[in-house]
Amino acid sequence: GDSLTAGYSKMGSEFTAYAEVLRETLKCEADAIGLCGLTTLQMNDQKGWASFDDVCAREGMGLLPALDQKDYDVLCLLGGTNDLGRGYKGEMILSNLKDLVDAALQKMSPKGQVVVMTVIGMGAELSMKKFAKNRQDLNEGIKTLEGYGDGRVHVFDLASHFPPLDWQNVEQRNAEGEKWDSDALHLSKEGYLHVGRLVCDELEKIFNVKQTEDE
């Protein structure tokens, strides 16, 4: 994913990857490969790169080398925020995400699963309606991926838990403000930890159901 996977906050002075919660809660191995500033198009173009620096000068790797490095059971994919910030339309972003999903399904073992997450709200969309429309279109498209790849792809509607934050709305700020960074684009440490808890719940639900079906 991008900076939301890396856990970027406080102008890049603090990182709290939600993968930390997965490790602690599910007692599993979980890695966060968050590439700050990258669009889904760049993630696609660089998916075969073994090493490169993101906009925060943090070293990362492309999707395929990461999947070569370890035999992951699950890939959680969250991307598209940077595309939306550049004005890219939902249809284009969805196509890029689908290409990443296809690449992952081909590289992972036949039992490997992919969870694609919808993109959370951005404060900017409250004043720039094209952002809201593009994000809505993207998320509706992401939801159509449920069951894709012979049932190996799942969708988690993360966006439903993080509507755009309006700092001027005192009620919303008091209720949700602690989960957001001051830019109303990234999350705070508490926000990323909350994402981790939500993802844990979703993974447990997916795999409990899958285990029952397999039995």
PDB file of C-alpha atoms in Angstrom:
ATOM      1  CA  GLY A   1       0.000   0.000   0.000  1.00  0.00           C
ATOM      2  CA  ASP A   2       0.925   3.658   0.349  1.00  0.00           C
ATOM      3  CA  SER A   3       1.445   5.963   3.351  1.00  0.00           C
ATOM      4  CA  LEU A   4      -1.709   4.649   5.040  1.00  0.00           C
ATOM      5  CA  THR A   5      -0.104   1.213   5.111  1.00  0.00           C
ATOM      6  CA  ALA A   6       3.190   2.668   6.286  1.00  0.00           C
ATOM      7  CA  GLY A   7       1.351   4.471   9.101  1.00  0.00           C
ATOM      8  CA  TYR A   8       2.519   7.982   8.185  1.00  0.00           C
ATOM      9  CA  SER A   9       1.607  10.831  10.534  1.00  0.00           C
ATOM     10  CA  LYS A  10       2.974  14.088  11.967  1.00  0.00           C
ATOM     11  CA  MET A  11       4.592  15.181   8.691  1.00  0.00           C
ATOM     12  CA  GLY A  12       6.477  11.913   8.471  1.00  0.00           C
ATOM     13  CA  SER A  13       8.043  12.106  11.919  1.00  0.00           C
ATOM     14  CA  GLU A  14       5.983   9.173  13.201  1.00  0.00           C
ATOM     15  CA  PHE A  15       5.000   5.869  11.619  1.00  0.00           C
ATOM     16  CA  THR A  16       2.534   3.390  13.115  1.00  0.00           C
ATOM     17  CA  ALA A  17       1.818   0.564  10.686  1.00  0.00           C
ATOM     18  CA  TYR A  18      -1.448  -1.253  11.343  1.00  0.00           C
ATOM     19  CA  ALA A  19       0.462  -4.496  10.750  1.00  0.00           C
ATOM     20  CA  GLU A  20       1.776  -4.111  14.306  1.00  0.00           C
ATOM     21  CA  VAL A  21      -1.717  -4.855  15.618  1.00  0.00           C
ATOM     22  CA  LEU A  22      -2.029  -7.936  13.410  1.00  0.00           C
ATOM     23  CA  ARG A  23       1.204  -9.346  14.822  1.00  0.00           C
ATOM     24  CA  GLU A  24       0.169  -8.767  18.416  1.00  0.00           C
ATOM     25  CA  THR A  25      -3.496  -9.741  18.147  1.00  0.00           C
ATOM     26  CA  LEU A  26      -3.422 -12.646  15.709  1.00  0.00           C
ATOM     27  CA  LYS A  27      -0.017 -13.914  16.860  1.00  0.00           C
ATOM     28  CA  CYS A  28       1.155 -14.107  13.288  1.00  0.00           C
ATOM     29  CA  GLU A  29       3.930 -12.762  11.121  1.00  0.00           C
ATOM     30  CA  ALA A  30       2.810  -9.535   9.436  1.00  0.00           C
ATOM     31  CA  ASP A  31       4.882  -7.127   7.353  1.00  0.00           C
ATOM     32  CA  ALA A  32       3.981  -3.590   6.343  1.00  0.00           C
ATOM     33  CA  ILE A  33       5.196  -2.594   2.892  1.00  0.00           C
ATOM     34  CA  GLY A  34       3.907   0.967   2.697  1.00  0.00           C
ATOM     35  CA  LEU A  35       5.293   3.165  -0.061  1.00  0.00           C
ATOM     36  CA  CYS A  36       4.601   6.791   0.800  1.00  0.00           C
ATOM     37  CA  GLY A  37       3.487   8.992  -2.069  1.00  0.00           C
ATOM     38  CA  LEU A  38       3.058   6.240  -4.649  1.00  0.00           C
ATOM     39  CA  THR A  39       0.023   6.034  -6.870  1.00  0.00           C
ATOM     40  CA  THR A  40      -1.420   2.686  -7.888  1.00  0.00           C
ATOM     41  CA  LEU A  41       0.060   3.264 -11.358  1.00  0.00           C
ATOM     42  CA  GLN A  42       3.519   3.635  -9.824  1.00  0.00           C
ATOM     43  CA  MET A  43       2.949   0.558  -7.658  1.00  0.00           C
ATOM     44  CA  ASN A  44       2.176  -1.320 -10.848  1.00  0.00           C
ATOM     45  CA  ASP A  45       5.122   0.040 -12.805  1.00  0.00           C
ATOM     46  CA  GLN A  46       7.497  -0.699  -9.924  1.00  0.00           C
ATOM     47  CA  LYS A  47       5.991  -3.971  -8.755  1.00  0.00           C
ATOM     48  CA  GLY A  48       9.057  -5.876  -9.949  1.00  0.00           C
ATOM     49  CA  TRP A  49      11.623  -3.561  -8.342  1.00  0.00           C
ATOM     50  CA  ALA A  50      13.673  -5.199  -5.600  1.00  0.00           C
ATOM     51  CA  SER A  51      14.489  -1.925  -3.851  1.00  0.00           C
ATOM     52  CA  PHE A  52      13.674   1.781  -4.129  1.00  0.00           C
ATOM     53  CA  ASP A  53      13.012   4.794  -1.917  1.00  0.00           C
ATOM     54  CA  ASP A  54       9.594   6.390  -1.504  1.00  0.00           C
ATOM     55  CA  VAL A  55       8.974  10.133  -1.121  1.00  0.00           C
ATOM     56  CA  CYS A  56       9.946   9.933   2.556  1.00  0.00           C
ATOM     57  CA  ALA A  57      13.297   8.370   1.614  1.00  0.00           C
ATOM     58  CA  ARG A  58      12.186   5.093   3.197  1.00  0.00           C
ATOM     59  CA  GLU A  59      13.419   2.001   1.415  1.00  0.00           C
ATOM     60  CA  GLY A  60      10.815  -0.394   0.135  1.00  0.00           C
ATOM     61  CA  MET A  61      10.271  -3.027  -2.521  1.00  0.00           C
ATOM     62  CA  GLY A  62       7.754  -3.854  -5.180  1.00  0.00           C
ATOM     63  CA  LEU A  63       4.928  -6.336  -4.803  1.00  0.00           C
ATOM     64  CA  LEU A  64       6.560  -9.236  -6.638  1.00  0.00           C
ATOM     65  CA  PRO A  65       9.887  -9.265  -4.754  1.00  0.00           C
ATOM     66  CA  ALA A  66       7.929  -9.048  -1.504  1.00  0.00           C
ATOM     67  CA  LEU A  67       5.900 -12.116  -2.471  1.00  0.00           C
ATOM     68  CA  ASP A  68       9.064 -13.898  -3.583  1.00  0.00           C
ATOM     69  CA  GLN A  69      10.665 -13.181  -0.221  1.00  0.00           C
ATOM     70  CA  LYS A  70       7.951 -14.911   1.821  1.00  0.00           C
ATOM     71  CA  ASP A  71       5.088 -17.290   1.199  1.00  0.00           C
ATOM     72  CA  TYR A  72       2.303 -15.076   2.527  1.00  0.00           C
ATOM     73  CA  ASP A  73      -1.116 -16.533   3.295  1.00  0.00           C
ATOM     74  CA  VAL A  74      -2.828 -13.167   2.941  1.00  0.00           C
ATOM     75  CA  LEU A  75      -2.100  -9.909   1.141  1.00  0.00           C
ATOM     76  CA  CYS A  76      -3.965  -6.828   2.376  1.00  0.00           C
ATOM     77  CA  LEU A  77      -4.026  -4.148  -0.311  1.00  0.00           C
ATOM     78  CA  LEU A  78      -4.889  -0.495   0.356  1.00  0.00           C
ATOM     79  CA  GLY A  79      -4.081   2.037  -2.353  1.00  0.00           C
ATOM     80  CA  GLY A  80      -5.540   4.887  -4.348  1.00  0.00           C
ATOM     81  CA  THR A  81      -5.362   7.887  -2.032  1.00  0.00           C
ATOM     82  CA  ASN A  82      -2.467   9.477  -3.928  1.00  0.00           C
ATOM     83  CA  ASP A  83      -4.227   8.853  -7.243  1.00  0.00           C
ATOM     84  CA  LEU A  84      -7.340  10.611  -5.962  1.00  0.00           C
ATOM     85  CA  GLY A  85      -5.223  13.528  -4.787  1.00  0.00           C
ATOM     86  CA  ARG A  86      -3.961  13.923  -8.346  1.00  0.00           C
ATOM     87  CA  GLY A  87      -7.467  13.923  -9.729  1.00  0.00           C
ATOM     88  CA  TYR A  88      -7.387  10.447 -11.271  1.00  0.00           C
ATOM     89  CA  LYS A  89     -10.777   8.877 -11.854  1.00  0.00           C
ATOM     90  CA  GLY A  90     -12.020   5.842  -9.993  1.00  0.00           C
ATOM     91  CA  GLU A  91     -12.168   3.639 -13.088  1.00  0.00           C
ATOM     92  CA  MET A  92      -8.469   4.155 -13.801  1.00  0.00           C
ATOM     93  CA  ILE A  93      -7.427   3.514 -10.200  1.00  0.00           C
ATOM     94  CA  LEU A  94      -9.551   0.366 -10.045  1.00  0.00           C
ATOM     95  CA  SER A  95      -7.854  -0.954 -13.180  1.00  0.00           C
ATOM     96  CA  ASN A  96      -4.451  -0.464 -11.554  1.00  0.00           C
ATOM     97  CA  LEU A  97      -5.569  -2.176  -8.353  1.00  0.00           C
ATOM     98  CA  LYS A  98      -6.962  -5.079 -10.335  1.00  0.00           C
ATOM     99  CA  ASP A  99      -3.631  -5.475 -12.130  1.00  0.00           C
ATOM    100  CA  LEU A 100      -1.896  -5.647  -8.735  1.00  0.00           C
ATOM    101  CA  VAL A 101      -4.425  -8.215  -7.539  1.00  0.00           C
ATOM    102  CA  ASP A 102      -3.888 -10.335 -10.655  1.00  0.00           C
ATOM    103  CA  ALA A 103      -0.120 -10.189 -10.182  1.00  0.00           C
ATOM    104  CA  ALA A 104      -0.484 -11.226  -6.539  1.00  0.00           C
ATOM    105  CA  LEU A 105      -2.821 -14.134  -7.295  1.00  0.00           C
ATOM    106  CA  GLN A 106      -0.412 -15.431  -9.903  1.00  0.00           C
ATOM    107  CA  LYS A 107       2.609 -15.141  -7.599  1.00  0.00           C
ATOM    108  CA  MET A 108       1.056 -16.465  -4.369  1.00  0.00           C
ATOM    109  CA  SER A 109       0.337 -20.099  -3.630  1.00  0.00           C
ATOM    110  CA  PRO A 110      -3.065 -21.425  -4.799  1.00  0.00           C
ATOM    111  CA  LYS A 111      -4.355 -21.003  -1.243  1.00  0.00           C
ATOM    112  CA  GLY A 112      -3.161 -17.407  -0.962  1.00  0.00           C
ATOM    113  CA  GLN A 113      -5.873 -14.826  -0.341  1.00  0.00           C
ATOM    114  CA  VAL A 114      -6.068 -11.105  -1.165  1.00  0.00           C
ATOM    115  CA  VAL A 115      -8.051  -8.574   0.849  1.00  0.00           C
ATOM    116  CA  VAL A 116      -8.650  -5.282  -0.958  1.00  0.00           C
ATOM    117  CA  MET A 117      -9.726  -2.362   1.208  1.00  0.00           C
ATOM    118  CA  THR A 118     -11.859   0.585   0.192  1.00  0.00           C
ATOM    119  CA  VAL A 119     -10.222   4.012   0.434  1.00  0.00           C
ATOM    120  CA  ILE A 120     -11.014   6.161   3.463  1.00  0.00           C
ATOM    121  CA  GLY A 121     -12.327   9.717   3.292  1.00  0.00           C
ATOM    122  CA  MET A 122     -10.197  12.783   2.650  1.00  0.00           C
ATOM    123  CA  GLY A 123     -10.866  16.147   4.257  1.00  0.00           C
ATOM    124  CA  ALA A 124     -10.223  17.867   0.916  1.00  0.00           C
ATOM    125  CA  GLU A 125     -13.260  16.235  -0.663  1.00  0.00           C
ATOM    126  CA  LEU A 126     -15.561  18.298   1.549  1.00  0.00           C
ATOM    127  CA  SER A 127     -14.682  21.361  -0.545  1.00  0.00           C
ATOM    128  CA  MET A 128     -13.650  19.642  -3.792  1.00  0.00           C
ATOM    129  CA  LYS A 129     -16.555  17.503  -4.930  1.00  0.00           C
ATOM    130  CA  LYS A 130     -14.612  15.778  -7.712  1.00  0.00           C
ATOM    131  CA  PHE A 131     -12.537  14.031  -5.042  1.00  0.00           C
ATOM    132  CA  ALA A 132     -15.692  12.744  -3.397  1.00  0.00           C
ATOM    133  CA  LYS A 133     -17.114  11.498  -6.712  1.00  0.00           C
ATOM    134  CA  ASN A 134     -13.873   9.793  -7.747  1.00  0.00           C
ATOM    135  CA  ARG A 135     -13.490   8.104  -4.357  1.00  0.00           C
ATOM    136  CA  GLN A 136     -17.103   6.952  -4.391  1.00  0.00           C
ATOM    137  CA  ASP A 137     -16.688   5.489  -7.876  1.00  0.00           C
ATOM    138  CA  LEU A 138     -13.440   3.799  -6.870  1.00  0.00           C
ATOM    139  CA  ASN A 139     -14.905   2.235  -3.752  1.00  0.00           C
ATOM    140  CA  GLU A 140     -17.983   1.001  -5.589  1.00  0.00           C
ATOM    141  CA  GLY A 141     -15.640  -0.609  -8.097  1.00  0.00           C
ATOM    142  CA  ILE A 142     -13.512  -2.195  -5.380  1.00  0.00           C
ATOM    143  CA  LYS A 143     -16.620  -3.813  -3.916  1.00  0.00           C
ATOM    144  CA  THR A 144     -17.192  -5.640  -7.203  1.00  0.00           C
ATOM    145  CA  LEU A 145     -13.923  -7.532  -6.630  1.00  0.00           C
ATOM    146  CA  GLU A 146     -15.508  -9.617  -3.861  1.00  0.00           C
ATOM    147  CA  GLY A 147     -15.156 -13.260  -4.905  1.00  0.00           C
ATOM    148  CA  TYR A 148     -12.821 -12.438  -7.800  1.00  0.00           C
ATOM    149  CA  GLY A 149     -10.043 -14.902  -8.626  1.00  0.00           C
ATOM    150  CA  ASP A 150     -12.105 -18.029  -7.943  1.00  0.00           C
ATOM    151  CA  GLY A 151     -13.092 -16.724  -4.548  1.00  0.00           C
ATOM    152  CA  ARG A 152      -9.575 -15.802  -3.412  1.00  0.00           C
ATOM    153  CA  VAL A 153     -10.269 -12.058  -3.320  1.00  0.00           C
ATOM    154  CA  HIS A 154     -12.162 -10.433  -0.470  1.00  0.00           C
ATOM    155  CA  VAL A 155     -13.217  -6.832   0.085  1.00  0.00           C
ATOM    156  CA  PHE A 156     -13.097  -4.983   3.375  1.00  0.00           C
ATOM    157  CA  ASP A 157     -15.059  -1.719   3.430  1.00  0.00           C
ATOM    158  CA  LEU A 158     -12.595   0.256   5.541  1.00  0.00           C
ATOM    159  CA  ALA A 159     -14.037   3.506   4.206  1.00  0.00           C
ATOM    160  CA  SER A 160     -17.297   2.928   6.077  1.00  0.00           C
ATOM    161  CA  HIS A 161     -15.357   3.378   9.323  1.00  0.00           C
ATOM    162  CA  PHE A 162     -13.565   6.567   8.251  1.00  0.00           C
ATOM    163  CA  PRO A 163     -15.798   9.182   6.597  1.00  0.00           C
ATOM    164  CA  PRO A 164     -14.103  12.490   5.667  1.00  0.00           C
ATOM    165  CA  LEU A 165     -13.236  14.532   8.750  1.00  0.00           C
ATOM    166  CA  ASP A 166     -14.481  18.120   8.900  1.00  0.00           C
ATOM    167  CA  TRP A 167     -12.337  19.880  11.511  1.00  0.00           C
ATOM    168  CA  GLN A 168     -14.925  22.687  11.618  1.00  0.00           C
ATOM    169  CA  ASN A 169     -17.618  20.266  12.739  1.00  0.00           C
ATOM    170  CA  VAL A 170     -17.158  20.276  16.490  1.00  0.00           C
ATOM    171  CA  GLU A 171     -19.320  17.207  17.089  1.00  0.00           C
ATOM    172  CA  GLN A 172     -17.470  15.120  14.510  1.00  0.00           C
ATOM    173  CA  ARG A 173     -14.094  16.445  15.639  1.00  0.00           C
ATOM    174  CA  ASN A 174     -14.807  15.485  19.232  1.00  0.00           C
ATOM    175  CA  ALA A 175     -16.041  12.039  18.215  1.00  0.00           C
ATOM    176  CA  GLU A 176     -13.496  11.125  15.531  1.00  0.00           C
ATOM    177  CA  GLY A 177     -10.688  13.686  15.684  1.00  0.00           C
ATOM    178  CA  GLU A 178      -8.298  11.596  17.759  1.00  0.00           C
ATOM    179  CA  LYS A 179      -8.097   9.052  14.920  1.00  0.00           C
ATOM    180  CA  TRP A 180      -6.955  11.604  12.339  1.00  0.00           C
ATOM    181  CA  ASP A 181      -3.740  13.459  11.649  1.00  0.00           C
ATOM    182  CA  SER A 182      -3.993  17.238  11.400  1.00  0.00           C
ATOM    183  CA  ASP A 183      -4.019  17.097   7.567  1.00  0.00           C
ATOM    184  CA  ALA A 184      -7.353  15.175   7.604  1.00  0.00           C
ATOM    185  CA  LEU A 185      -5.803  12.864   5.038  1.00  0.00           C
ATOM    186  CA  HIS A 186      -3.590  10.580   7.094  1.00  0.00           C
ATOM    187  CA  LEU A 187      -4.446   8.987  10.408  1.00  0.00           C
ATOM    188  CA  SER A 188      -2.999   9.431  13.869  1.00  0.00           C
ATOM    189  CA  LYS A 189      -1.292   6.674  15.826  1.00  0.00           C
ATOM    190  CA  GLU A 190      -4.648   5.815  17.404  1.00  0.00           C
ATOM    191  CA  GLY A 191      -6.260   5.838  13.960  1.00  0.00           C
ATOM    192  CA  TYR A 192      -3.810   3.318  12.558  1.00  0.00           C
ATOM    193  CA  LEU A 193      -4.161   1.118  15.613  1.00  0.00           C
ATOM    194  CA  HIS A 194      -7.912   1.227  15.079  1.00  0.00           C
ATOM    195  CA  VAL A 195      -7.412   0.167  11.454  1.00  0.00           C
ATOM    196  CA  GLY A 196      -5.374  -2.757  12.740  1.00  0.00           C
ATOM    197  CA  ARG A 197      -8.141  -3.839  15.072  1.00  0.00           C
ATOM    198  CA  LEU A 198     -10.710  -3.594  12.286  1.00  0.00           C
ATOM    199  CA  VAL A 199      -8.533  -5.609   9.901  1.00  0.00           C
ATOM    200  CA  CYS A 200      -8.007  -8.278  12.574  1.00  0.00           C
ATOM    201  CA  ASP A 201     -11.760  -8.624  12.994  1.00  0.00           C
ATOM    202  CA  GLU A 202     -12.207  -8.873   9.223  1.00  0.00           C
ATOM    203  CA  LEU A 203      -9.469 -11.475   8.794  1.00  0.00           C
ATOM    204  CA  GLU A 204     -10.886 -13.595  11.585  1.00  0.00           C
ATOM    205  CA  LYS A 205     -14.308 -13.417   9.977  1.00  0.00           C
ATOM    206  CA  ILE A 206     -12.987 -14.320   6.521  1.00  0.00           C
ATOM    207  CA  PHE A 207     -10.887 -17.233   7.673  1.00  0.00           C
ATOM    208  CA  ASN A 208     -13.416 -18.636  10.109  1.00  0.00           C
ATOM    209  CA  VAL A 209     -15.917 -18.747   7.271  1.00  0.00           C
ATOM    210  CA  LYS A 210     -13.346 -20.173   4.844  1.00  0.00           C
ATOM    211  CA  GLN A 211     -12.271 -22.838   7.310  1.00  0.00           C
ATOM    212  CA  THR A 212     -15.899 -23.902   7.826  1.00  0.00           C
ATOM    213  CA  GLU A 213     -16.438 -24.087   4.053  1.00  0.00           C
ATOM    214  CA  ASP A 214     -13.290 -26.171   3.577  1.00  0.00           C
ATOM    215  CA  GLU A 215     -14.384 -28.586   6.295  1.00  0.00           C
TER     216      GLU A 215
END
